mmCIF file of C-alpha atoms in Angstrom:
data_model
loop_
_atom_site.group_PDB
_atom_site.id
_atom_site.type_symbol
_atom_site.label_atom_id
_atom_site.label_comp_id
_atom_site.label_asym_id
_atom_site.label_seq_id
_atom_site.Cartn_x
_atom_site.Cartn_y
_atom_site.Cartn_z
ATOM 1 C CA MET A 1 6.953 -9.159 -20.020
ATOM 2 C CA ALA A 2 6.914 -6.481 -17.458
ATOM 3 C CA SER A 3 10.094 -4.626 -16.586
ATOM 4 C CA PRO A 4 10.999 -3.791 -12.978
ATOM 5 C CA LEU A 5 12.045 -0.351 -14.220
ATOM 6 C CA SER A 6 8.314 0.243 -13.982
ATOM 7 C CA LEU A 7 7.146 -2.608 -11.770
ATOM 8 C CA TYR A 8 9.411 -1.868 -8.839
ATOM 9 C CA THR A 9 9.832 1.894 -9.117
ATOM 10 C CA HIS A 10 6.556 2.598 -10.903
ATOM 11 C CA LEU A 11 8.073 5.541 -12.741
ATOM 12 C CA HIS A 12 10.554 4.677 -15.531
ATOM 13 C CA PHE A 13 12.433 7.955 -16.197
ATOM 14 C CA ILE A 14 11.304 11.499 -15.450
ATOM 15 C CA PRO A 15 12.161 14.721 -17.328
ATOM 16 C CA SER A 16 13.683 17.352 -15.068
ATOM 17 C CA ILE A 17 12.330 20.777 -14.345
ATOM 18 C CA ARG A 18 14.368 23.622 -15.811
ATOM 19 C CA PRO A 19 13.629 27.300 -15.274
ATOM 20 C CA ASN A 20 10.447 28.255 -17.136
ATOM 21 C CA GLN A 21 9.936 24.614 -18.095
ATOM 22 C CA ARG A 22 6.659 22.854 -17.523
ATOM 23 C CA THR A 23 6.570 19.452 -15.873
ATOM 24 C CA LEU A 24 5.177 16.276 -17.323
ATOM 25 C CA PRO A 25 3.700 13.159 -15.797
ATOM 26 C CA PHE A 26 5.663 9.986 -15.997
ATOM 27 C CA ALA A 27 4.802 6.440 -16.880
ATOM 28 C CA PRO A 28 5.503 3.885 -15.883
ATOM 29 C CA ILE A 29 10.381 4.511 -16.160
ATOM 30 C CA THR A 30 -9.395 -22.204 -30.546
ATOM 31 C CA PRO A 31 -11.043 -24.367 -29.600
ATOM 32 C CA SER A 32 -8.423 -27.127 -29.755
ATOM 33 C CA ILE A 33 -7.729 -26.610 -26.044
ATOM 34 C CA LEU A 34 -11.178 -27.946 -25.244
ATOM 35 C CA SER A 35 -10.846 -31.673 -25.694
ATOM 36 C CA LEU A 36 -12.736 -34.573 -24.215
ATOM 37 C CA LYS A 37 -10.061 -34.742 -21.558
ATOM 38 C CA THR A 38 -10.274 -32.884 -18.288
ATOM 39 C CA PHE A 39 -8.891 -29.342 -18.426
ATOM 40 C CA LYS A 40 -6.827 -28.452 -15.381
ATOM 41 C CA SER A 41 -5.146 -25.104 -14.774
ATOM 42 C CA PRO A 42 -1.459 -25.568 -13.926
ATOM 43 C CA ASN A 43 -1.440 -22.707 -11.445
ATOM 44 C CA PHE A 44 -4.680 -22.994 -9.537
ATOM 45 C CA LYS A 45 -6.777 -25.558 -7.750
ATOM 46 C CA THR A 46 -9.776 -25.965 -10.012
ATOM 47 C CA ARG A 47 -12.708 -28.248 -10.333
ATOM 48 C CA PRO A 48 -12.233 -30.302 -13.482
ATOM 49 C CA ILE A 49 -14.709 -29.816 -16.285
ATOM 50 C CA LYS A 50 -15.453 -33.120 -17.929
ATOM 51 C CA GLY A 51 -17.474 -34.124 -20.913
ATOM 52 C CA THR A 52 -18.241 -32.667 -24.298
ATOM 53 C CA PRO A 53 -16.988 -29.115 -24.914
ATOM 54 C CA ASN A 54 -19.601 -26.462 -24.246
ATOM 55 C CA TRP A 55 -18.990 -23.129 -25.964
ATOM 56 C CA ASN A 56 -21.234 -21.328 -23.501
ATOM 57 C CA ARG A 57 -19.045 -22.136 -20.519
ATOM 58 C CA LEU A 58 -16.170 -20.055 -19.271
ATOM 59 C CA LEU A 59 -13.396 -21.006 -16.917
ATOM 60 C CA ARG A 60 -12.721 -17.855 -14.958
ATOM 61 C CA LEU A 61 -9.596 -17.735 -12.854
ATOM 62 C CA PHE A 62 -9.612 -14.921 -10.337
ATOM 63 C CA PRO A 63 -6.381 -13.990 -8.536
ATOM 64 C CA ARG A 64 -6.802 -13.802 -4.781
ATOM 65 C CA ALA A 65 -4.964 -11.190 -2.726
ATOM 66 C CA SER A 66 -4.707 -13.192 0.480
ATOM 67 C CA ILE A 67 -2.363 -15.639 2.099
ATOM 68 C CA GLU A 68 -4.770 -18.489 1.463
ATOM 69 C CA GLU A 69 -4.460 -20.349 -1.849
ATOM 70 C CA ALA A 70 -6.904 -19.512 -4.616
ATOM 71 C CA GLU A 71 -9.766 -21.666 -5.781
ATOM 72 C CA THR A 72 -11.651 -21.056 -9.010
ATOM 73 C CA ASP A 73 -15.010 -21.984 -10.413
ATOM 74 C CA ALA A 74 -16.350 -22.351 -13.914
ATOM 75 C CA GLY A 75 -18.946 -19.754 -14.817
ATOM 76 C CA GLU A 76 -21.134 -18.721 -17.686
ATOM 77 C CA THR A 77 -19.989 -16.260 -20.337
ATOM 78 C CA THR A 78 -21.750 -14.163 -22.885
ATOM 79 C CA GLU A 79 -18.577 -13.845 -24.929
ATOM 80 C CA PRO A 80 -19.193 -15.090 -28.489
ATOM 81 C CA GLY A 81 -15.554 -16.099 -28.930
ATOM 82 C CA GLY A 82 -15.837 -19.130 -26.663
ATOM 83 C CA CYS A 83 -14.180 -20.078 -23.394
ATOM 84 C CA LEU A 84 -11.356 -18.108 -21.828
ATOM 85 C CA VAL A 85 -8.216 -20.112 -21.186
ATOM 86 C CA GLY A 86 -6.411 -17.346 -19.289
ATOM 87 C CA GLU A 87 -7.093 -15.425 -16.097
ATOM 88 C CA ASP A 88 -9.235 -12.392 -15.371
ATOM 89 C CA SER A 89 -6.785 -9.512 -14.996
ATOM 90 C CA ALA A 90 -7.049 -6.789 -12.350
ATOM 91 C CA ALA A 91 -9.770 -8.700 -10.464
ATOM 92 C CA PHE A 92 -9.860 -7.489 -6.861
ATOM 93 C CA GLU A 93 -12.563 -8.196 -4.303
ATOM 94 C CA LEU A 94 -12.207 -6.057 -1.205
ATOM 95 C CA GLY A 95 -14.318 -8.379 0.922
ATOM 96 C CA GLU A 96 -11.916 -11.262 0.366
ATOM 97 C CA GLN A 97 -8.772 -9.426 1.478
ATOM 98 C CA SER A 98 -6.838 -10.546 4.527
ATOM 99 C CA ILE A 99 -5.749 -7.758 6.863
ATOM 100 C CA LYS A 100 -2.885 -9.928 8.038
ATOM 101 C CA SER A 101 -1.619 -10.260 4.474
ATOM 102 C CA TRP A 102 -1.541 -6.516 3.949
ATOM 103 C CA VAL A 103 0.164 -5.973 7.297
ATOM 104 C CA TYR A 104 2.837 -8.413 6.127
ATOM 105 C CA PHE A 105 3.059 -6.534 2.843
ATOM 106 C CA GLY A 106 3.594 -3.207 4.600
ATOM 107 C CA ALA A 107 6.275 -4.680 6.840
ATOM 108 C CA ILE A 108 8.074 -6.318 3.908
ATOM 109 C CA LEU A 109 7.917 -3.141 1.822
ATOM 110 C CA GLY A 110 9.391 -1.109 4.656
ATOM 111 C CA ALA A 111 12.154 -3.655 5.232
ATOM 112 C CA VAL A 112 13.013 -3.772 1.515
ATOM 113 C CA LEU A 113 13.227 0.021 1.220
ATOM 114 C CA PHE A 114 15.358 0.227 4.359
ATOM 115 C CA ALA A 115 17.718 -2.478 3.112
ATOM 116 C CA LEU A 116 17.902 -0.879 -0.344
ATOM 117 C CA ASP A 117 18.949 2.417 1.195
ATOM 118 C CA ILE A 118 21.626 0.868 3.420
ATOM 119 C CA VAL A 119 23.032 -1.653 0.960
ATOM 120 C CA TRP A 120 22.793 0.315 -2.298
ATOM 121 C CA ILE A 121 21.652 3.954 -2.185
ATOM 122 C CA ASP A 122 23.438 5.524 0.804
ATOM 123 C CA PRO A 123 26.904 6.566 -0.445
ATOM 124 C CA SER A 124 28.468 5.930 2.966
ATOM 125 C CA THR A 125 27.307 2.306 3.237
ATOM 126 C CA GLY A 126 25.947 1.170 -0.105
ATOM 127 C CA PHE A 127 27.508 -0.201 -3.270
ATOM 128 C CA GLY A 128 25.460 1.873 -5.722
ATOM 129 C CA THR A 129 27.958 4.705 -6.076
ATOM 130 C CA ALA A 130 30.853 2.302 -6.628
ATOM 131 C CA PHE A 131 28.795 0.410 -9.222
ATOM 132 C CA VAL A 132 27.976 3.525 -11.254
ATOM 133 C CA GLU A 133 31.551 4.773 -11.026
ATOM 134 C CA ALA A 134 32.850 1.412 -12.219
ATOM 135 C CA ILE A 135 30.576 1.546 -15.268
ATOM 136 C CA GLY A 136 31.683 5.135 -15.869
ATOM 137 C CA GLY A 137 35.267 3.959 -16.156
ATOM 138 C CA PHE A 138 34.510 2.503 -19.577
ATOM 139 C CA SER A 139 33.244 5.728 -21.147
ATOM 140 C CA ASP A 140 32.566 9.381 -20.382
ATOM 141 C CA SER A 141 29.647 9.436 -22.828
ATOM 142 C CA PRO A 142 26.245 9.679 -21.084
ATOM 143 C CA GLU A 143 24.677 7.945 -24.094
ATOM 144 C CA VAL A 144 27.009 4.952 -23.691
ATOM 145 C CA MET A 145 26.520 4.946 -19.933
ATOM 146 C CA VAL A 146 22.735 4.830 -20.098
ATOM 147 C CA LEU A 147 22.831 2.084 -22.722
ATOM 148 C CA VAL A 148 25.267 -0.005 -20.657
ATOM 149 C CA LEU A 149 23.178 0.417 -17.503
ATOM 150 C CA ILE A 150 20.032 -0.651 -19.351
ATOM 151 C CA LEU A 151 21.883 -3.603 -20.893
ATOM 152 C CA ILE A 152 23.097 -4.812 -17.484
ATOM 153 C CA PHE A 153 19.639 -4.474 -15.993
ATOM 154 C CA ALA A 154 18.004 -6.179 -18.982
ATOM 155 C CA THR A 155 20.460 -9.090 -18.901
ATOM 156 C CA VAL A 156 19.888 -9.747 -15.205
ATOM 157 C CA HIS A 157 16.137 -9.200 -15.337
ATOM 158 C CA SER A 158 15.424 -11.255 -18.454
ATOM 159 C CA GLY A 159 18.024 -13.851 -17.553
ATOM 160 C CA LEU A 160 16.475 -14.549 -14.160
ATOM 161 C CA ALA A 161 12.994 -14.512 -15.711
ATOM 162 C CA SER A 162 14.117 -17.169 -18.191
ATOM 163 C CA LEU A 163 15.506 -19.276 -15.345
ATOM 164 C CA ARG A 164 12.355 -18.933 -13.240
ATOM 165 C CA ALA A 165 11.063 -22.480 -13.675
ATOM 166 C CA SER A 166 14.409 -24.040 -12.813
ATOM 167 C CA CYS A 167 15.034 -21.706 -9.879
ATOM 168 C CA GLU A 168 11.595 -22.278 -8.390
ATOM 169 C CA LYS A 169 12.123 -26.029 -8.486
ATOM 170 C CA LEU A 170 15.460 -25.587 -6.753
ATOM 171 C CA ILE A 171 14.730 -22.948 -4.091
ATOM 172 C CA GLY A 172 10.956 -22.436 -4.183
ATOM 173 C CA GLU A 173 8.675 -19.680 -5.450
ATOM 174 C CA ARG A 174 9.135 -17.218 -2.594
ATOM 175 C CA ALA A 175 12.908 -17.541 -2.443
ATOM 176 C CA TYR A 176 13.092 -17.027 -6.192
ATOM 177 C CA ARG A 177 10.980 -13.871 -5.892
ATOM 178 C CA VAL A 178 13.366 -12.504 -3.247
ATOM 179 C CA LEU A 179 16.361 -13.305 -5.477
ATOM 180 C CA PHE A 180 14.698 -11.732 -8.512
ATOM 181 C CA ALA A 181 13.710 -8.534 -6.719
ATOM 182 C CA GLY A 182 16.942 -8.296 -4.749
ATOM 183 C CA THR A 183 19.037 -8.193 -7.906
ATOM 184 C CA SER A 184 16.714 -6.320 -10.277
ATOM 185 C CA LEU A 185 15.638 -3.503 -7.961
ATOM 186 C CA PRO A 186 19.089 -1.986 -7.235
ATOM 187 C CA LEU A 187 20.009 -2.094 -10.930
ATOM 188 C CA ALA A 188 16.727 -0.418 -11.857
ATOM 189 C CA VAL A 189 17.285 2.340 -9.295
ATOM 190 C CA SER A 190 20.810 2.994 -10.583
ATOM 191 C CA THR A 191 19.591 3.250 -14.167
ATOM 192 C CA ILE A 192 16.734 5.582 -13.290
ATOM 193 C CA VAL A 193 18.826 7.882 -11.109
ATOM 194 C CA TYR A 194 21.590 8.122 -13.707
ATOM 195 C CA PHE A 195 19.115 9.038 -16.425
ATOM 196 C CA ILE A 196 17.429 11.688 -14.281
ATOM 197 C CA ASN A 197 20.790 13.272 -13.500
ATOM 198 C CA HIS A 198 22.134 13.205 -17.085
ATOM 199 C CA ARG A 199 19.125 13.446 -19.368
ATOM 200 C CA TYR A 200 20.084 16.930 -20.571
ATOM 201 C CA ASP A 201 23.802 16.212 -20.998
ATOM 202 C CA GLY A 202 23.523 14.945 -24.571
ATOM 203 C CA THR A 203 23.493 16.702 -27.919
ATOM 204 C CA GLN A 204 20.282 18.618 -28.557
ATOM 205 C CA LEU A 205 18.694 17.254 -31.726
ATOM 206 C CA TRP A 206 15.450 19.247 -31.763
ATOM 207 C CA GLN A 207 13.543 21.622 -29.516
ATOM 208 C CA VAL A 208 9.746 21.539 -29.693
ATOM 209 C CA GLN A 209 8.776 22.301 -26.087
ATOM 210 C CA SER A 210 7.417 25.694 -27.097
ATOM 211 C CA VAL A 211 5.366 24.311 -30.004
ATOM 212 C CA PRO A 212 1.622 24.584 -29.231
ATOM 213 C CA GLY A 213 0.041 21.262 -28.353
ATOM 214 C CA VAL A 214 3.282 19.350 -27.720
ATOM 215 C CA HIS A 215 3.090 19.702 -23.947
ATOM 216 C CA GLN A 216 -0.505 18.474 -23.919
ATOM 217 C CA PHE A 217 0.306 15.554 -26.218
ATOM 218 C CA VAL A 218 3.221 14.394 -24.072
ATOM 219 C CA TRP A 219 1.181 14.787 -20.874
ATOM 220 C CA VAL A 220 -1.726 12.689 -22.198
ATOM 221 C CA ALA A 221 0.541 10.074 -23.772
ATOM 222 C CA SER A 222 2.524 9.696 -20.544
ATOM 223 C CA PHE A 223 -0.668 9.337 -18.524
ATOM 224 C CA ILE A 224 -2.090 6.716 -20.892
ATOM 225 C CA SER A 225 1.126 4.705 -20.865
ATOM 226 C CA PHE A 226 0.632 4.113 -17.146
ATOM 227 C CA PHE A 227 -2.504 2.088 -17.889
ATOM 228 C CA PHE A 228 -0.534 -0.384 -20.002
ATOM 229 C CA LEU A 229 1.096 -1.979 -16.987
ATOM 230 C CA TYR A 230 1.232 -5.764 -17.191
ATOM 231 C CA PRO A 231 -1.590 -7.164 -14.983
ATOM 232 C CA SER A 232 0.828 -9.081 -12.742
ATOM 233 C CA THR A 233 1.896 -5.673 -11.428
ATOM 234 C CA PHE A 234 -1.420 -5.480 -9.571
ATOM 235 C CA ASN A 235 -0.735 -8.686 -7.607
ATOM 236 C CA LEU A 236 1.172 -6.823 -4.935
ATOM 237 C CA LEU A 237 1.006 -9.644 -2.417
ATOM 238 C CA GLU A 238 2.665 -11.971 -4.915
ATOM 239 C CA VAL A 239 5.223 -9.335 -5.897
ATOM 240 C CA ALA A 240 6.192 -9.094 -2.224
ATOM 241 C CA ALA A 241 6.046 -12.917 -1.843
ATOM 242 C CA VAL A 242 3.351 -12.691 0.842
ATOM 243 C CA ASP A 243 1.228 -14.896 -1.378
ATOM 244 C CA LYS A 244 3.033 -17.652 -3.244
ATOM 245 C CA PRO A 245 4.101 -16.082 -6.582
ATOM 246 C CA LYS A 246 2.560 -17.642 -9.674
ATOM 247 C CA PHE A 247 3.358 -17.404 -13.371
ATOM 248 C CA HIS A 248 0.072 -16.053 -14.698
ATOM 249 C CA MET A 249 -1.438 -16.101 -18.154
ATOM 250 C CA TRP A 250 -3.864 -13.185 -18.364
ATOM 251 C CA GLU A 251 -6.577 -12.788 -20.978
ATOM 252 C CA THR A 252 -9.051 -10.035 -20.086
ATOM 253 C CA GLY A 253 -8.825 -6.276 -19.681
ATOM 254 C CA ILE A 254 -5.804 -4.668 -21.301
ATOM 255 C CA MET A 255 -4.742 -8.071 -22.672
ATOM 256 C CA ARG A 256 -7.616 -7.954 -25.157
ATOM 257 C CA ILE A 257 -6.036 -4.846 -26.676
ATOM 258 C CA THR A 258 -2.459 -6.146 -26.686
ATOM 259 C CA ARG A 259 -0.864 -9.310 -25.363
ATOM 260 C CA HIS A 260 2.194 -7.310 -24.258
ATOM 261 C CA PRO A 261 0.888 -4.106 -22.655
ATOM 262 C CA GLN A 262 4.131 -3.340 -20.833
ATOM 263 C CA MET A 263 5.964 -3.095 -24.149
ATOM 264 C CA VAL A 264 3.261 -0.873 -25.655
ATOM 265 C CA GLY A 265 3.254 1.404 -22.616
ATOM 266 C CA GLN A 266 7.042 1.678 -22.732
ATOM 267 C CA VAL A 267 6.979 2.607 -26.425
ATOM 268 C CA ILE A 268 4.329 5.282 -25.783
ATOM 269 C CA TRP A 269 6.375 6.714 -22.912
ATOM 270 C CA CYS A 270 9.626 6.688 -24.889
ATOM 271 C CA VAL A 271 8.104 8.381 -27.932
ATOM 272 C CA ALA A 272 6.509 11.100 -25.798
ATOM 273 C CA HIS A 273 9.551 11.858 -23.651
ATOM 274 C CA THR A 274 12.070 11.627 -26.469
ATOM 275 C CA LEU A 275 9.937 14.164 -28.340
ATOM 276 C CA TRP A 276 9.904 16.420 -25.277
ATOM 277 C CA ILE A 277 13.595 16.178 -24.278
ATOM 278 C CA GLY A 278 14.837 16.004 -27.855
ATOM 279 C CA ASN A 279 18.471 15.029 -27.283
ATOM 280 C CA SER A 280 20.839 12.111 -27.825
ATOM 281 C CA VAL A 281 20.604 10.785 -24.257
ATOM 282 C CA ALA A 282 16.819 10.455 -24.535
ATOM 283 C CA VAL A 283 17.214 8.700 -27.879
ATOM 284 C CA ALA A 284 19.784 6.284 -26.424
ATOM 285 C CA ALA A 285 17.578 5.509 -23.408
ATOM 286 C CA SER A 286 14.567 4.908 -25.643
ATOM 287 C CA ILE A 287 16.535 2.571 -27.920
ATOM 288 C CA GLY A 288 17.684 0.557 -24.907
ATOM 289 C CA LEU A 289 14.285 0.390 -23.211
ATOM 290 C CA ILE A 290 12.311 -0.436 -26.346
ATOM 291 C CA GLY A 291 14.885 -3.026 -27.369
ATOM 292 C CA HIS A 292 14.632 -4.688 -23.968
ATOM 293 C CA HIS A 293 10.850 -4.804 -24.124
ATOM 294 C CA LEU A 294 10.828 -6.137 -27.690
ATOM 295 C CA PHE A 295 13.034 -8.971 -26.491
ATOM 296 C CA GLY A 296 10.553 -9.415 -23.649
ATOM 297 C CA VAL A 297 7.777 -9.935 -26.207
ATOM 298 C CA TRP A 298 9.607 -12.897 -27.722
ATOM 299 C CA ASN A 299 10.852 -14.246 -24.404
ATOM 300 C CA GLY A 300 7.501 -13.833 -22.687
ATOM 301 C CA ASP A 301 5.647 -15.712 -25.412
ATOM 302 C CA ARG A 302 8.294 -18.429 -25.317
ATOM 303 C CA ARG A 303 7.965 -18.867 -21.551
ATOM 304 C CA LEU A 304 4.166 -18.881 -21.663
ATOM 305 C CA SER A 305 4.241 -21.468 -24.440
ATOM 306 C CA LEU A 306 6.531 -23.712 -22.407
ATOM 307 C CA ARG A 307 4.397 -23.297 -19.279
ATOM 308 C CA TYR A 308 0.879 -23.498 -20.714
ATOM 309 C CA GLY A 309 1.333 -25.269 -24.058
ATOM 310 C CA GLU A 310 -1.829 -25.505 -26.145
ATOM 311 C CA ALA A 311 -3.722 -23.145 -23.827
ATOM 312 C CA PHE A 312 -1.291 -20.370 -24.716
ATOM 313 C CA ASN A 313 -1.637 -21.165 -28.423
ATOM 314 C CA VAL A 314 -5.370 -20.586 -28.058
ATOM 315 C CA LEU A 315 -4.826 -17.281 -26.265
ATOM 316 C CA LYS A 316 -2.200 -16.243 -28.819
ATOM 317 C CA SER A 317 -4.583 -16.947 -31.700
ATOM 318 C CA ARG A 318 -7.146 -14.440 -30.413
ATOM 319 C CA THR A 319 -4.821 -11.725 -29.102
ATOM 320 C CA SER A 320 -2.139 -9.607 -30.745
ATOM 321 C CA VAL A 321 1.096 -7.836 -29.952
ATOM 322 C CA LEU A 322 0.129 -4.814 -32.044
ATOM 323 C CA PRO A 323 -2.622 -2.936 -30.159
ATOM 324 C CA PHE A 324 -6.169 -3.521 -31.458
ATOM 325 C CA ALA A 325 -4.983 -5.772 -34.324
ATOM 326 C CA ALA A 326 -6.841 -8.879 -33.099
ATOM 327 C CA ILE A 327 -9.966 -6.802 -32.471
ATOM 328 C CA LEU A 328 -9.923 -5.236 -35.935
ATOM 329 C CA ASP A 329 -9.463 -8.533 -37.771
ATOM 330 C CA GLY A 330 -12.172 -10.283 -35.731
ATOM 331 C CA ARG A 331 -10.005 -12.690 -33.742
ATOM 332 C CA GLN A 332 -10.816 -10.900 -30.485
ATOM 333 C CA LYS A 333 -14.509 -10.295 -29.788
ATOM 334 C CA LEU A 334 -15.069 -7.800 -27.004
ATOM 335 C CA PRO A 335 -17.922 -8.428 -24.546
ATOM 336 C CA LYS A 336 -20.702 -5.832 -24.544
ATOM 337 C CA ASP A 337 -19.673 -4.732 -21.047
ATOM 338 C CA TYR A 338 -15.937 -4.679 -21.801
ATOM 339 C CA PHE A 339 -15.521 -1.304 -20.120
ATOM 340 C CA LYS A 340 -16.294 -2.965 -16.773
ATOM 341 C CA GLU A 341 -12.976 -4.840 -16.966
ATOM 342 C CA PHE A 342 -11.308 -1.472 -16.306
ATOM 343 C CA ILE A 343 -13.674 -0.167 -13.628
ATOM 344 C CA ARG A 344 -11.700 -1.916 -10.923
ATOM 345 C CA LEU A 345 -9.721 -0.822 -7.897
ATOM 346 C CA PRO A 346 -6.245 -1.406 -9.420
ATOM 347 C CA TYR A 347 -6.939 1.014 -12.281
ATOM 348 C CA LEU A 348 -8.424 3.576 -9.913
ATOM 349 C CA THR A 349 -5.266 3.243 -7.819
ATOM 350 C CA ILE A 350 -3.108 3.773 -10.910
ATOM 351 C CA THR A 351 -4.965 7.002 -11.639
ATOM 352 C CA PHE A 352 -4.306 8.444 -8.184
ATOM 353 C CA LEU A 353 -0.697 7.233 -8.108
ATOM 354 C CA THR A 354 -0.016 8.824 -11.483
ATOM 355 C CA LEU A 355 -1.387 12.167 -10.372
ATOM 356 C CA GLY A 356 0.420 11.928 -7.053
ATOM 357 C CA ALA A 357 3.730 11.112 -8.699
ATOM 358 C CA TYR A 358 3.306 14.071 -11.045
ATOM 359 C CA LEU A 359 2.942 16.390 -8.062
ATOM 360 C CA ALA A 360 5.958 14.724 -6.401
ATOM 361 C CA HIS A 361 8.293 15.418 -9.348
ATOM 362 C CA PRO A 362 10.416 18.025 -7.501
ATOM 363 C CA LEU A 363 10.955 15.755 -4.492
ATOM 364 C CA MET A 364 12.040 12.766 -6.594
ATOM 365 C CA GLN A 365 14.366 14.862 -8.727
ATOM 366 C CA ALA A 366 15.948 16.464 -5.668
ATOM 367 C CA ALA A 367 16.564 13.042 -4.138
ATOM 368 C CA SER A 368 18.161 11.877 -7.364
ATOM 369 C CA TYR A 369 20.456 14.896 -7.613
ATOM 370 C CA ARG A 370 21.815 14.304 -4.088
ATOM 371 C CA LEU A 371 23.309 10.977 -5.153
ATOM 372 C CA HIS A 372 25.599 12.523 -7.793
ATOM 373 C CA TRP A 373 25.510 9.360 -9.915
#
């Protein structure tokens, strides 16, 4: 599943700028389901489809970015693989947006950033400096430090994700989202800032920055990794708990290529930046991040199976963890107009944010250095 190291900060880790060093962009730190019984989506209000299964029908579930609850309709599909059981990822209809919802989102985002600065980041009032110093008491090794920080973040993040169903029953969906973000976000910030400040402190294992083509390869790979964000990242109103958060099961778009895009994007980013930095700290960070996301593959499938049952088994049978594997062996049949599943506002936004963040490298690095973590 998606990691807040990219979901909340949208950057993962960023190589620093040394004298005469070029900058790089960053990524993101079967049919058995169709029975004679009525199919009802657990997450959305839907009209039941009764009767004999019809392979030409498609249940499309479109996420709605508004305060009002979503309603879905069954539609026709030209997909030869049969009916979709998951949701249409990255669907965004501008005409259906609520201005009030986005005003709430802006206010909540501002309040969260203000609280994060006061409670965690600001050395005079926050606990972030004390937290990093406490972890540093166990070891002076930057490799050990980065691994421990990732382990703490991963334990809290994945642990709360595993407890989501129980917590939502106890305190509700919105309160759970606040708890999840309120604990994961500060830990993610600490991990990112520490890595930025110490990424060149390790033992240099190789140096290929001057090799022709390496800079271009790392730049392109980093840019591509940004497009492997998990589709729930695009549901900003749910992330901020303006809309009631839902546990989605996506099926279109990037999910046709890989069922766990966040893991694939993280691996691409880690390979590219470890190649570029070429030292032991980068290797340690990559081991921790990839390990966390590989666990997320198992844990995410487990949670989806518990939540959606046979519907997830259907989706699993025609998707793959390894990119393009289900497509190559014929289990995933792409629609003729598959490219249209990416010509959507969220992916256009990702493109501009990626370019903007690349240009903002010096500002983000300077802010990180001032914390002295």
